[in-house]
Structures are given as structure tokens and as C-alpha cells.
XYZ file of C-alpha atoms in Angstrom:
675
model
C 40.791 14.774 -43.177
C 38.072 14.542 -40.533
C 37.794 17.168 -38.048
C 37.985 16.534 -34.306
C 34.157 16.979 -34.002
C 33.572 14.577 -36.986
C 35.860 11.979 -35.275
C 33.903 12.273 -32.114
C 30.603 11.964 -33.758
C 31.735 8.866 -35.760
C 33.234 7.397 -32.656
C 29.681 7.772 -31.159
C 28.063 6.221 -34.297
C 30.394 3.293 -34.058
C 29.910 2.529 -30.427
C 26.101 2.893 -30.751
C 25.846 0.609 -33.632
C 28.211 -2.018 -31.868
C 26.197 -1.963 -28.704
C 23.017 -2.681 -30.463
C 24.715 -5.305 -32.661
C 26.156 -7.115 -29.885
C 22.884 -7.177 -27.806
C 20.984 -8.181 -30.911
C 18.505 -5.688 -29.707
C 18.245 -1.877 -29.646
C 17.886 1.212 -31.957
C 20.906 2.148 -33.816
C 19.609 4.533 -36.553
C 18.600 7.367 -34.396
C 21.620 7.229 -32.206
C 23.730 7.544 -35.383
C 21.909 10.437 -36.658
C 21.975 12.392 -33.430
C 25.751 12.038 -32.615
C 26.965 15.179 -34.127
C 24.899 17.217 -31.650
C 25.553 15.484 -28.573
C 29.358 15.310 -29.218
C 29.598 19.058 -29.682
C 27.382 19.628 -26.726
C 29.316 17.451 -24.483
C 32.844 18.174 -25.894
C 32.446 22.089 -25.764
C 29.317 23.337 -24.014
C 27.664 21.191 -21.174
C 28.981 22.461 -17.756
C 29.335 20.057 -14.819
C 31.761 19.190 -12.218
C 33.287 15.764 -13.076
C 34.401 15.277 -9.550
C 30.976 16.037 -8.218
C 28.088 15.280 -10.517
C 25.584 16.097 -7.852
C 26.714 19.713 -8.136
C 23.184 21.537 -8.012
C 24.230 24.209 -10.458
C 25.494 22.035 -13.298
C 23.884 22.141 -16.610
C 21.290 19.201 -17.176
C 20.847 17.067 -20.241
C 17.323 15.297 -20.457
C 17.037 12.712 -23.065
C 13.543 12.224 -24.304
C 13.901 9.291 -26.764
C 15.118 6.594 -24.388
C 15.560 4.233 -27.447
C 18.660 6.466 -28.375
C 20.270 5.443 -25.082
C 23.347 4.088 -27.163
C 24.106 7.687 -28.104
C 23.889 8.829 -24.514
C 25.955 5.976 -23.046
C 28.446 6.527 -25.914
C 29.023 10.229 -25.326
C 29.122 9.545 -21.606
C 31.880 6.955 -22.091
C 33.928 9.441 -24.058
C 33.273 11.749 -21.120
C 34.615 9.074 -18.788
C 31.629 7.820 -16.996
C 31.341 4.475 -18.783
C 33.877 1.940 -19.833
C 33.729 0.287 -23.331
C 33.172 -2.980 -21.347
C 30.076 -1.472 -19.897
C 28.877 -0.584 -23.418
C 29.463 -3.999 -24.454
C 27.086 -5.184 -21.794
C 24.317 -3.034 -23.193
C 20.781 -4.668 -22.389
C 22.406 -7.398 -20.227
C 21.395 -8.416 -16.743
C 22.786 -6.358 -13.988
C 24.643 -4.074 -16.414
C 24.709 -0.392 -15.934
C 23.603 0.300 -19.412
C 19.974 -0.880 -19.606
C 18.020 -0.580 -22.922
C 16.409 2.663 -21.819
C 18.266 5.015 -19.592
C 17.555 4.868 -15.983
C 18.483 7.823 -13.770
C 22.085 7.566 -12.611
C 23.325 11.118 -11.755
C 26.850 9.931 -10.871
C 27.186 8.615 -14.402
C 25.710 11.645 -15.934
C 22.213 10.275 -16.618
C 19.703 12.815 -15.306
C 16.475 10.985 -16.088
C 14.847 7.798 -16.769
C 13.396 7.999 -20.277
C 11.562 5.567 -22.576
C 7.926 6.720 -22.762
C 8.193 9.388 -25.435
C 7.354 12.870 -24.490
C 8.092 12.638 -20.868
C 11.927 13.278 -21.075
C 11.792 16.874 -22.446
C 8.770 17.615 -20.204
C 11.012 16.681 -17.166
C 13.348 19.270 -18.648
C 10.676 21.960 -18.491
C 10.308 21.263 -14.652
C 13.988 21.330 -14.170
C 14.183 24.741 -15.894
C 11.337 25.941 -13.826
C 13.124 24.875 -10.723
C 16.293 26.615 -11.894
C 14.443 29.926 -12.154
C 12.881 29.329 -8.713
C 16.217 28.955 -6.989
C 17.705 31.939 -9.025
C 15.054 34.164 -7.784
C 15.994 33.234 -4.322
C 19.686 33.015 -4.133
C 20.773 34.988 -7.082
C 21.867 34.541 -10.747
C 25.336 32.905 -9.723
C 23.226 29.825 -9.482
C 22.051 29.989 -13.107
C 22.660 27.171 -15.392
C 21.180 25.644 -18.519
C 18.893 22.915 -19.192
C 19.182 21.013 -22.491
C 16.656 18.479 -23.764
C 16.910 16.152 -26.779
C 13.724 15.145 -28.476
C 12.759 13.196 -31.588
C 9.945 13.032 -33.985
C 8.043 10.632 -31.797
C 8.451 12.979 -28.718
C 7.160 15.943 -30.767
C 4.037 13.817 -31.838
C 3.137 12.708 -28.329
C 0.389 14.863 -26.948
C 2.286 15.955 -23.940
C 4.595 17.984 -26.198
C 1.853 20.453 -26.416
C 1.554 21.095 -22.664
C 5.251 21.255 -22.301
C 5.791 23.622 -25.269
C 2.853 25.776 -24.209
C 4.065 26.031 -20.702
C 7.785 26.759 -21.463
C 6.893 29.298 -24.089
C 4.371 31.025 -21.608
C 6.843 31.135 -18.586
C 9.617 32.272 -20.979
C 12.117 29.671 -19.850
C 15.174 31.249 -21.699
C 17.269 28.700 -19.862
C 15.815 25.809 -21.639
C 17.417 24.677 -25.002
C 15.894 21.919 -26.889
C 17.490 20.045 -29.687
C 14.926 18.437 -32.053
C 16.576 15.450 -34.042
C 14.468 15.674 -37.133
C 15.361 12.796 -39.378
C 11.908 12.171 -40.892
C 11.846 8.537 -39.923
C 10.155 6.731 -37.314
C 9.622 3.015 -36.169
C 7.309 1.816 -38.755
C 6.905 4.546 -41.067
C 8.280 7.869 -42.389
C 7.090 11.042 -40.603
C 5.337 12.237 -43.890
C 3.079 9.221 -43.576
C 1.530 10.511 -40.169
C 1.853 14.294 -40.029
C 2.393 17.355 -42.165
C 2.420 19.952 -39.341
C 4.902 22.805 -39.420
C 6.884 22.196 -36.030
C 8.789 25.351 -36.356
C 5.503 27.503 -36.576
C 3.924 25.484 -33.683
C 6.714 26.316 -31.357
C 7.020 29.863 -32.450
C 3.250 30.156 -31.729
C 4.007 28.960 -28.162
C 6.533 31.673 -27.659
C 9.797 29.847 -28.402
C 12.736 30.975 -30.451
C 13.329 28.551 -33.371
C 16.299 27.913 -35.510
C 16.607 25.275 -38.224
C 20.032 23.786 -39.051
C 21.735 20.935 -40.711
C 22.267 18.607 -37.760
C 25.568 17.086 -39.272
C 27.233 20.520 -39.896
C 29.480 21.257 -36.871
C 29.717 24.944 -37.451
C 25.950 25.247 -37.619
C 25.492 23.279 -34.421
C 28.112 25.208 -32.571
C 26.708 28.528 -33.681
C 23.236 27.636 -32.776
C 24.308 26.619 -29.288
C 26.326 29.779 -28.921
C 23.742 32.020 -30.078
C 21.031 30.749 -27.446
C 23.443 31.361 -24.557
C 22.436 34.942 -24.728
C 18.749 34.373 -25.132
C 16.840 36.090 -22.256
C 13.221 35.983 -23.132
C 12.195 32.556 -24.823
C 13.066 28.926 -24.664
C 14.905 27.803 -27.836
C 14.226 24.898 -30.104
C 17.081 23.789 -32.466
C 15.618 21.761 -35.239
C 18.488 19.745 -36.505
C 17.853 17.933 -39.952
C 19.529 14.791 -39.634
C 19.957 11.314 -41.331
C 18.678 8.209 -39.778
C 21.461 5.653 -39.703
C 24.097 8.153 -40.792
C 27.091 6.347 -42.264
C 25.366 2.971 -42.629
C 26.265 0.933 -45.834
C 25.788 -2.417 -47.462
C 28.497 -5.103 -47.876
C 29.114 -3.385 -51.389
C 29.533 -0.035 -49.795
C 26.251 1.529 -50.984
C 24.613 3.926 -48.722
C 22.013 2.439 -46.370
C 20.878 5.707 -44.793
C 17.446 7.072 -44.301
C 15.896 3.648 -43.845
C 13.030 2.861 -41.518
C 14.508 -0.667 -40.771
C 17.302 0.804 -38.832
C 15.250 2.506 -36.365
C 14.612 -0.419 -34.073
C 16.863 -3.370 -34.780
C 20.642 -4.217 -35.400
C 22.094 -2.923 -38.570
C 22.664 -6.344 -39.772
C 19.178 -7.277 -39.474
C 18.088 -4.110 -40.939
C 19.873 -4.769 -44.270
C 23.064 -2.888 -43.795
C 26.465 -4.589 -43.287
C 27.776 -4.025 -39.712
C 31.500 -4.448 -40.291
C 31.376 -2.239 -43.571
C 29.423 0.438 -41.751
C 32.054 0.457 -39.015
C 34.950 0.748 -41.468
C 33.128 3.433 -43.223
C 32.943 5.356 -39.968
C 36.680 4.764 -39.562
C 36.628 1.928 -37.057
C 37.350 -1.697 -37.006
C 34.408 -3.918 -37.229
C 36.207 -6.736 -35.515
C 37.155 -4.473 -32.614
C 34.441 -1.762 -32.533
C 34.410 -0.934 -28.818
C 37.265 1.483 -29.012
C 37.705 5.195 -28.230
C 39.839 6.862 -30.744
C 42.988 8.492 -29.266
C 42.248 11.807 -30.669
C 38.768 11.701 -29.381
C 40.011 10.846 -25.986
C 42.134 13.798 -26.079
C 39.460 16.005 -27.038
C 37.293 14.789 -24.004
C 40.223 14.979 -21.658
C 40.925 18.586 -22.710
C 37.156 19.145 -21.855
C 37.510 17.601 -18.595
C 40.261 19.979 -17.578
C 38.018 22.869 -18.912
C 35.291 21.530 -16.529
C 37.463 21.313 -13.662
C 38.517 24.957 -14.074
C 34.814 25.807 -14.337
C 33.952 23.924 -11.157
C 36.797 25.506 -9.345
C 35.629 28.986 -10.373
C 31.985 28.189 -9.529
C 33.059 26.976 -6.014
C 34.829 30.065 -5.424
C 31.870 32.168 -6.481
C 29.622 30.292 -4.155
C 32.117 30.459 -1.183
C 32.302 34.218 -1.696
C 28.505 34.561 -1.963
C 28.002 32.288 1.141
C 30.453 34.570 3.177
C 28.462 37.679 2.382
C 25.085 36.052 2.765
C 25.420 33.490 5.575
C 21.641 33.166 6.319
C 20.771 32.581 2.695
C 23.684 30.000 2.435
C 22.312 28.152 5.258
C 18.768 28.126 3.515
C 20.406 26.915 0.281
C 22.090 24.050 2.192
C 18.806 23.135 3.772
C 16.923 23.212 0.500
C 19.144 20.580 -1.081
C 19.662 18.521 2.171
C 16.091 17.033 1.848
C 15.536 18.007 5.590
C 12.359 19.564 6.606
C 12.266 22.747 8.791
C 10.422 22.402 12.125
C 6.883 22.001 11.733
C 4.453 21.837 14.740
C 2.114 19.439 13.127
C -0.022 19.094 16.418
C -0.513 22.892 16.399
C -2.342 22.860 13.184
C -6.027 23.820 13.914
C -8.455 21.971 11.773
C -12.053 22.803 11.512
C -14.366 20.247 12.893
C -16.131 17.809 10.564
C -14.661 19.180 7.423
C -13.924 17.672 4.184
C -10.506 16.363 3.868
C -9.831 18.545 0.887
C -10.428 21.452 3.200
C -8.369 20.164 5.730
C -5.652 19.541 3.220
C -5.920 23.386 2.523
C -5.429 23.973 6.018
C -2.263 22.120 6.250
C -1.090 23.726 2.993
C -1.537 27.280 4.284
C 0.865 26.231 7.066
C 3.343 24.785 4.765
C 3.206 27.759 2.573
C 4.759 29.684 5.551
C 7.089 26.972 6.885
C 8.417 25.169 3.864
C 9.989 27.650 1.495
C 11.194 25.335 -1.133
C 7.850 23.794 -1.671
C 6.337 24.234 -5.102
C 2.512 23.514 -5.377
C 0.745 23.127 -8.814
C -2.791 22.653 -9.846
C -4.411 21.723 -13.139
C -6.911 24.610 -13.245
C -8.575 23.459 -10.122
C -6.722 25.326 -7.243
C -10.053 26.645 -5.736
C -11.658 23.110 -5.878
C -8.847 20.819 -5.049
C -8.051 23.470 -2.419
C -4.405 23.844 -3.216
C -5.411 27.601 -3.076
C -4.727 27.085 0.613
C -1.087 27.459 -0.496
C -1.799 29.844 -3.290
C -3.323 32.324 -0.923
C -0.056 32.665 0.850
C 2.138 33.116 -2.353
C 1.908 34.044 -5.890
C 1.939 32.098 -9.255
C 4.871 31.864 -11.567
C 4.819 34.288 -14.479
C 7.242 35.072 -17.225
C 10.144 36.827 -15.477
C 8.905 36.413 -11.827
C 9.509 33.155 -10.069
C 9.466 34.819 -6.788
C 6.288 32.859 -5.799
C 5.830 29.233 -5.469
C 2.621 28.196 -7.307
C 2.473 26.557 -10.719
C -0.784 27.287 -12.504
C -0.363 24.363 -14.962
C -3.671 24.828 -16.825
C -5.707 21.899 -18.076
C -2.881 19.308 -18.557
C -2.722 16.754 -15.695
C -0.074 14.504 -17.476
C 2.158 17.412 -18.284
C 1.990 18.854 -14.826
C 2.727 15.587 -13.294
C 5.829 15.119 -15.488
C 6.930 18.588 -14.747
C 6.772 17.712 -11.135
C 9.070 14.896 -11.769
C 11.597 17.209 -13.527
C 11.462 19.477 -10.454
C 12.225 16.596 -8.237
C 15.089 15.420 -10.486
C 16.522 18.838 -10.324
C 16.555 18.888 -6.647
C 16.232 21.549 -3.995
C 12.526 21.919 -3.960
C 9.488 19.739 -2.809
C 6.924 19.467 -5.527
C 3.250 18.828 -5.133
C 0.382 18.880 -7.639
C -3.318 18.590 -7.468
C -6.467 17.660 -9.412
C -9.478 15.599 -9.106
C -8.892 11.956 -8.378
C -10.702 10.653 -11.459
C -8.141 12.637 -13.541
C -5.385 10.596 -11.875
C -5.959 8.448 -15.106
C -4.372 11.033 -16.953
C -1.265 11.087 -14.634
C -0.549 7.382 -14.498
C 2.387 7.360 -16.835
C 4.115 10.104 -14.907
C 3.255 8.413 -11.572
C 4.899 5.273 -12.816
C 7.928 6.929 -13.643
C 8.112 8.887 -10.559
C 7.837 5.499 -8.675
C 10.585 3.919 -10.883
C 12.971 6.882 -10.234
C 11.991 7.093 -6.619
C 10.943 10.631 -6.709
C 9.419 12.128 -3.638
C 6.623 14.086 -5.590
C 3.388 14.651 -3.749
C -0.132 14.224 -5.453
C -3.114 15.784 -4.163
C -6.186 14.131 -5.442
C -9.523 15.339 -4.424
C -13.180 14.488 -5.185
C -12.329 10.984 -3.982
C -15.420 8.857 -4.703
C -19.017 8.675 -6.215
C -19.864 11.480 -3.818
C -18.939 13.953 -6.573
C -22.615 13.337 -6.915
C -24.333 15.482 -9.657
C -21.359 15.627 -11.832
C -22.041 12.003 -12.819
C -20.003 9.004 -13.731
C -17.388 10.667 -15.888
C -16.235 12.560 -12.795
C -16.834 9.918 -9.995
C -13.765 7.678 -9.197
C -14.711 4.098 -8.722
C -11.815 2.036 -10.058
C -9.117 4.538 -9.435
C -8.266 3.724 -5.797
C -7.750 0.025 -6.679
C -5.475 1.159 -9.506
C -3.272 3.472 -7.450
C -3.102 1.051 -4.557
C -1.407 -1.565 -6.886
C 1.449 0.798 -6.895
C 1.773 0.022 -3.111
C 2.110 -3.511 -4.078
C 4.776 -2.987 -6.633
C 8.282 -2.857 -5.292
C 10.832 -0.460 -6.676
C 14.498 -1.564 -7.341
C 15.270 -0.975 -3.749
C 12.665 -3.440 -2.467
C 10.188 -0.831 -1.058
C 6.522 -0.149 -1.800
C 6.884 2.051 -4.969
C 4.266 4.462 -3.871
C 2.931 5.685 -0.627
C -0.886 5.827 -0.992
C -2.932 7.664 1.824
C -6.573 8.162 2.102
C -7.223 9.918 5.367
C -10.454 9.315 7.365
C -11.131 12.835 8.840
C -9.382 16.080 9.245
C -6.704 15.218 11.871
C -5.866 12.046 9.995
C -5.381 14.524 6.971
C -2.725 16.458 9.006
C -0.992 13.284 9.681
C -1.151 12.283 6.026
C 0.584 15.478 5.067
C 3.272 14.880 7.764
C 3.912 11.412 6.340
C 4.063 12.711 2.855
C 6.552 15.254 3.534
C 8.670 12.928 5.582
C 8.475 10.431 2.823
C 11.657 11.320 0.757
C 12.076 7.975 -0.818
C 9.000 7.395 -2.997
C 6.111 9.575 -4.327
C 3.039 9.975 -2.074
C -0.525 9.919 -3.267
C -3.033 11.629 -0.933
C -6.772 11.126 -1.820
C -9.148 13.647 -0.192
C -12.989 14.062 -0.059
C -15.156 16.676 -1.487
C -17.882 16.234 1.281
C -17.538 16.794 4.938
C -16.870 14.135 7.184
C -17.684 13.506 10.790
C -14.530 13.583 12.949
C -13.540 10.186 14.315
C -13.798 9.723 18.068
C -10.855 9.888 20.179
C -10.623 7.455 22.987
C -7.714 9.090 24.773
C -9.205 12.477 24.169
C -6.179 13.376 21.822
C -7.228 12.692 18.299
C -4.006 13.810 16.820
C -1.928 11.444 18.948
C -4.190 8.638 18.056
C -4.197 9.718 14.268
C -0.379 9.327 14.402
C -0.749 5.663 14.312
C -1.555 6.013 10.736
C 2.084 5.900 10.067
C 1.690 2.165 10.452
C -0.945 2.005 7.645
C -3.820 0.882 9.668
C -4.808 1.258 13.334
C -7.650 0.736 15.641
C -9.844 3.838 15.903
C -12.558 2.349 18.337
C -12.469 -0.816 20.239
C -14.338 -3.166 22.665
C -13.392 -5.183 25.668
C -11.943 -8.525 24.893
C -12.166 -10.170 21.398
C -14.435 -8.396 19.066
C -17.267 -10.182 17.415
C -16.565 -8.156 14.376
C -13.898 -5.838 12.822
C -15.114 -3.114 10.629
C -12.427 -1.623 8.420
C -12.254 1.071 5.742
C -10.311 4.280 4.633
C -11.403 7.864 3.955
C -15.028 8.845 4.647
C -16.399 5.329 4.926
C -14.712 4.974 8.411
C -17.033 7.683 9.710
C -19.865 5.760 8.210
C -18.696 2.549 10.052
C -18.653 4.430 13.261
C -22.096 5.563 12.851
C -23.269 1.955 11.958
C -21.487 0.742 14.983
C -23.820 2.595 17.295
C -26.729 0.214 16.323
C -24.553 -2.693 16.476
C -23.419 -1.881 19.956
C -26.811 -1.571 21.000
C -27.473 -5.125 19.965
C -24.633 -6.285 22.154
C -22.280 -6.798 19.261
C -18.587 -6.180 20.269
C -17.048 -3.977 17.456
C -13.662 -2.824 16.661
C -13.308 -0.171 14.077
C -10.069 0.225 11.969
C -8.888 2.920 9.747
C -6.690 1.775 6.895
C -5.289 4.981 5.117
C -2.504 2.748 3.565
C -2.919 -0.881 2.932
C 0.462 -1.193 1.460
C 2.043 0.349 4.556
C 0.038 -1.694 6.686
C 1.060 -4.942 5.147
C 4.702 -3.846 5.623
C 4.418 -4.074 9.242
C 5.339 -6.954 11.482
C 3.211 -9.958 11.605
C 2.617 -9.231 15.250
C 1.284 -5.775 14.614
C -0.945 -6.748 11.966
C -2.370 -9.611 13.890
C -3.008 -7.133 16.770
C -5.184 -4.944 14.606
C -6.740 -7.690 12.272
C -6.536 -10.926 14.003
C -7.224 -13.966 11.990
C -10.481 -15.813 12.520
C -12.435 -12.738 13.485
C -15.378 -11.682 11.314
C -14.407 -8.663 9.191
C -16.496 -6.201 7.242
C -14.909 -3.926 4.763
C -16.544 -0.855 3.349
C -15.098 1.126 0.304
C -16.366 3.604 -2.229
C -14.404 1.916 -4.770
C -13.991 -1.618 -5.904
C -14.260 -4.098 -3.280
C -10.759 -5.570 -4.211
C -9.312 -2.493 -2.435
C -9.844 -4.208 0.973
C -10.391 -7.872 -0.030
C -6.618 -8.628 0.803
C -7.147 -7.585 4.343
C -10.655 -8.998 4.996
C -9.734 -12.495 3.313
C -12.037 -15.355 4.235
C -13.219 -13.829 7.434
C -15.957 -11.735 5.897
C -16.665 -9.745 2.828
C -16.342 -6.065 1.422
C -19.127 -3.948 0.363
C -18.146 -1.589 -2.495
C -19.033 -0.735 -5.935
C -18.725 -2.857 -8.953
C -20.336 -0.336 -11.369
C -19.918 3.205 -12.453
C -21.675 6.063 -10.579
C -24.617 7.958 -11.459
C -25.646 11.653 -11.479
C -27.483 12.683 -8.349
C -26.818 14.351 -4.933
C -24.475 12.500 -3.079
C -26.575 11.907 -0.201
C -29.085 10.066 -2.543
C -26.206 8.058 -3.903
C -25.232 7.001 -0.445
C -28.657 5.689 0.193
C -28.980 4.035 -3.318
C -25.509 2.289 -3.062
C -25.665 1.338 0.630
C -23.185 3.681 2.223
C -25.412 4.537 5.267
C -25.261 3.486 8.982
C -28.467 1.368 8.434
C -26.727 -0.572 5.555
C -23.625 -1.107 7.663
C -25.841 -2.489 10.419
C -27.689 -4.769 8.037
C -24.511 -6.085 6.287
C -22.817 -6.773 9.465
C -25.829 -8.694 10.993
C -26.054 -10.719 7.822
C -22.297 -11.500 8.186
C -22.715 -12.644 11.805
C -25.917 -14.665 11.150
């Protein structure tokens, strides 16, 4: 007779196979193989409050192989978060069970997953955040972060960064299960790698145990044993069978087949109804939760309610004894900022915007206690050291500081930031050179999709990196990231806020906008070289720069209708100001517009947009990137001077001359435009 655990795992297998079969699309094999582990984890170990899924001190489960969503949805259905009707609508329009999981905390889905490698790396970020909070509020807040990874996730290069960092920081609260079934989408694992995964993780400082992933006693013991681990993250390697339980019409085993990885069982060569029968179900009515399985999960729900009650009592007692800390904890998770006198931040005149960012960060390090800043081995160059100088970097056993030295791993760092944001209670920001944003795009895209308020600090924003040459000079990167301003998220908002401030004061405002933006990621693009401060018609540059909140605003204007409007973002605005002096001397009526965020500007009312950039007035745009960056705003009224080629190695002042980014070049271009 099958044990309760066996019945639960087989129920997950049946539901997973049925979901894919009905949808005629999906990945049944891996879900069927991983069912034993998730069943035991959810029915015996994972701690959360069924009545309050946002409880910040719940255990987290991060799925890396999003194609194994049928397994996750099925175990969550057993836990009461999805109905069998929801499962039957797998991969259909407007269903709550999309093909790859999309974050839905109230239903128990902690992260959006799909691109392999990112899911377990987010788990590393969540585990770091747990330690950060425990260091401030006590071990009563402690909880576990579980991750589930597949062969593909282990092979993705990002796994090296995640493994290295988790081991280095000694994240003993992180438990990762590796579903090792030796099969992937188009080949067996043996056809692409011969590495010793256990030794690799041991070399990074992990505790590693290998088990039979279908043996409930071994699974249970492995999870129990790692609860007591205090020094290392743990990797449980579960040797499993792809398509566990699959059979042909004749009842012969159809397990361990590559074909079952990415298509319905019937299309792969197995017999669906025979497989369901083999697992104890009814092929004509597979969307059923077995009574004994429902009883097991109902019992677990009562245990979880008792845990939640006990945990709430512990928190209440702690809060009574520590009222100031309790208020701080509430503030951390509220998403609200403390009072910050942005206008009082003193910026050095005519400074590089990366330096201006450092000035702001030094203030935030004092004011925003739940902010975590990271850098990919560039803190003294991307100037995130403005924050670091006020705190300390995380080390094994010490998370009292608030800086994360990620090392050279831009993608890993960015995904870890996503995990921090998903955990909640902290404000994550990370920095590197703008050209290396190319390494980060997959993480930025998922942050935009999940609507995570991660802050990106990208410096060395243009060809003015100079002598480092074309490999380090961003040209096309700004156009790329600004596409995310045009891409809407599922709430109809610009998926990313992109800000390229024009001077030091506008940098202060950019940071203000970034921290106040709790709905989407924010990308801030800063200069390496010094920039001349923009003029202030009213005498108060900060008050004028606050207009950046509308995406674009008038920096300098003329009487009446201008003959020409000059527009740019970043350091090019100061170049326009310098060029306008000669134009004005010729009697040309000039308006200068700073456009830190094109996406934000195009979201404003038509009336405001027309007041800044009226149609029919000649316009000249200047950008250190691809001209397409500003062409949407200039339109048929003029042209954009930019770069349509890679940079070259030379001092940036020489490149300015060679590429036409000087006051004289602005003057000549505008005179040509005006005829």
C-alpha cells in the first residue's frame, strides 16, 4: 500500500501530466520527477501563514525551472491556493496558471521564473535579506529560503555567481534542492557536461548531500538535517527519474525519455491514460485531489495556523519590549521613506553626476536604514562608495552593514537585487558601468515584469569614457534601456523609469524620483566627467530641477515663440547651453529642454507636452548615443545629432571634437537646420 507521501507525490504527477495534456503544451517530465521533494517540503516543512501569505517571516520557495510550473501549481493546489479548475486552465488566456510562474504571493508563487538560473539566484538575494533583517531585529525573525533547481539552471553561467556568493557569505538559511534527472530538453546531461556538481558546490563552501529523490525517508532526513546547519548553504542533490511513472499503452515504462521534457506525454510517445492509471488516477477524470492527500494537507494547514499563532505571539512580545525597533520594522515593510530633506543636500559645483550620486548616497546611508547598495567590483569608480564609506560590507556571519560587494558578476548581482526586492523590507540598489548593463538585461527585464523597485546605478554613461576605448564606451545602451520606458507592464505603466540627469542638482532629483518610485525598477545613468551646472532662471536650481518629475522641462527660455528648441539629456544639455550663447548672439530665439526621461515625458498630458515641445517649431536634439533616442520627440521638426558608430580610444575632450559634441558644433548644426 502506498504511503501518504507516495500518494501525495503521485497526485502531483497526475495533475502535472493532466495540465500539460489538456493544454497540449508544456513540460510534464521534470514535474513528475520532482514531485516527491516538493510534496514532502510543502506537507511537512515549509512554514507560512495560510491566512496571511505576506507574513514577512515565512519560509520562501523559489522555483528556478519555470517550465516545471505544473509541479508548483499542483502542490499549491493541494495546499489550497488553486482549484482543480485553475489547473485545467493551464496556459490559457486570463488564467491564474500561466505557462511559467508569475509572482503571485497570495497564491504562494514567490517569483517569476522561466529564464533558467535566475530563480535560485533570487533565492540568494532573499536569503541575504533575511540575514540583514535578523541582524537588526533578532533571530526571532529567522526563516528558511528554499530553492529548486534543475540541470539547466546548474549549467547556466549565473549559477557560478550565485553559488560563489552564497558559499562566501555562509548563507546557512539557504537550502537548494537540485533535481538531477540526467535529462534535458534536447539531449541527456551526459552529452553536454561531465562536471562533478557536488565537488563544485563544495569548493564554493556549500554543504552537499546526495540522495534518492524518490525515497521519502532520504528526502525527509536531508531536510531535517539541514535545519541545524549554521555555517554553510546546503545543496541537496536528488537523483530523480524524468517522467516518473510514465508508461506506454502496453504498460511498459516510458521513463527517462528526453521526449517527455517539453511536450504532452501522448505526443512524447507515452500513453496518457495508462500513465494516469499507473499512478492511481482516472485518465478520464484526472483533475482530482485524492481524499487522503487532501487530509494530509488539511492537517498541515492546521499545523501552519498553530505556527502562525505562535509566531505572532513572539512578535507581539518582542514589539512590547522593543517599541522603537518595532516601529522601525513596520516602517521597513511599509515601503514608506523616512523624512529626507532633499533640498538640503549640498552638491559640489560642476561635478560629474556619478560624484553627485555619491553625495546623495552618503546621505541615504544615514537616512534610509533599510537600503542595501551593491557594486560589481567598482564601488570606487561607480561611486557607490559614497554609501560604503558610511557602512560596512556583508561578510560571513556579519550582516550588520548594508553594502554588498558582489564581485565581477553583473547579472548575478542584478538578480540577487530582484530577490531582495521580492523578499521585502529592504530597498536594493546596484551599480556598475553603463556599458555592462548589457550583462544585466535579463534581470532588468524580469524586474520590470515583476514590478520590482530595484535601483540601477549606471555610470560612465557615454563615449566620454575616453581612453578605455570602444569596449567600455556605451553608444547603443541608452536606446536599449529606453525601450523599457516604452514597454508597458501588466498594469499599463511604463515598465521601467530611466533617468539621465543633466547636472549635479538634477542628480539629487533623480535619486528622489528613484526612491519614491515603488512600482517599477529605476535606471539612473551618470557621467564619468564633470558637467557644468545648468543655469537657474529663478535662482533656485533645485526647485527648477524638480520639474524632472515630468520627464522633460524647460531649462532656459526666450521671449515669445522660440526659433529653435534644443533638447538633450545628461551632459549634452550643458553642451546645448554653451552652444546657445553664440546662437543668441546671432539673434536666434532659443529654448533649451532637459529630457531626463523620455518615457515619463510622453506619459504627461498633451497640453504639457505641447507647452514644452510645441509642434511646428524647429528642434535640434543632441545625444551621445544612437539618434533614435530623441527622434521620437524631435520628429519632422528637425534632426538629432548622435553617434551611429562605436567609439574610439582617445581622451574624451578629443572625442568631443571629433564627434561633434561641442558648442561650435551645436551652433553650426542649428544654423544649418534654420537655413
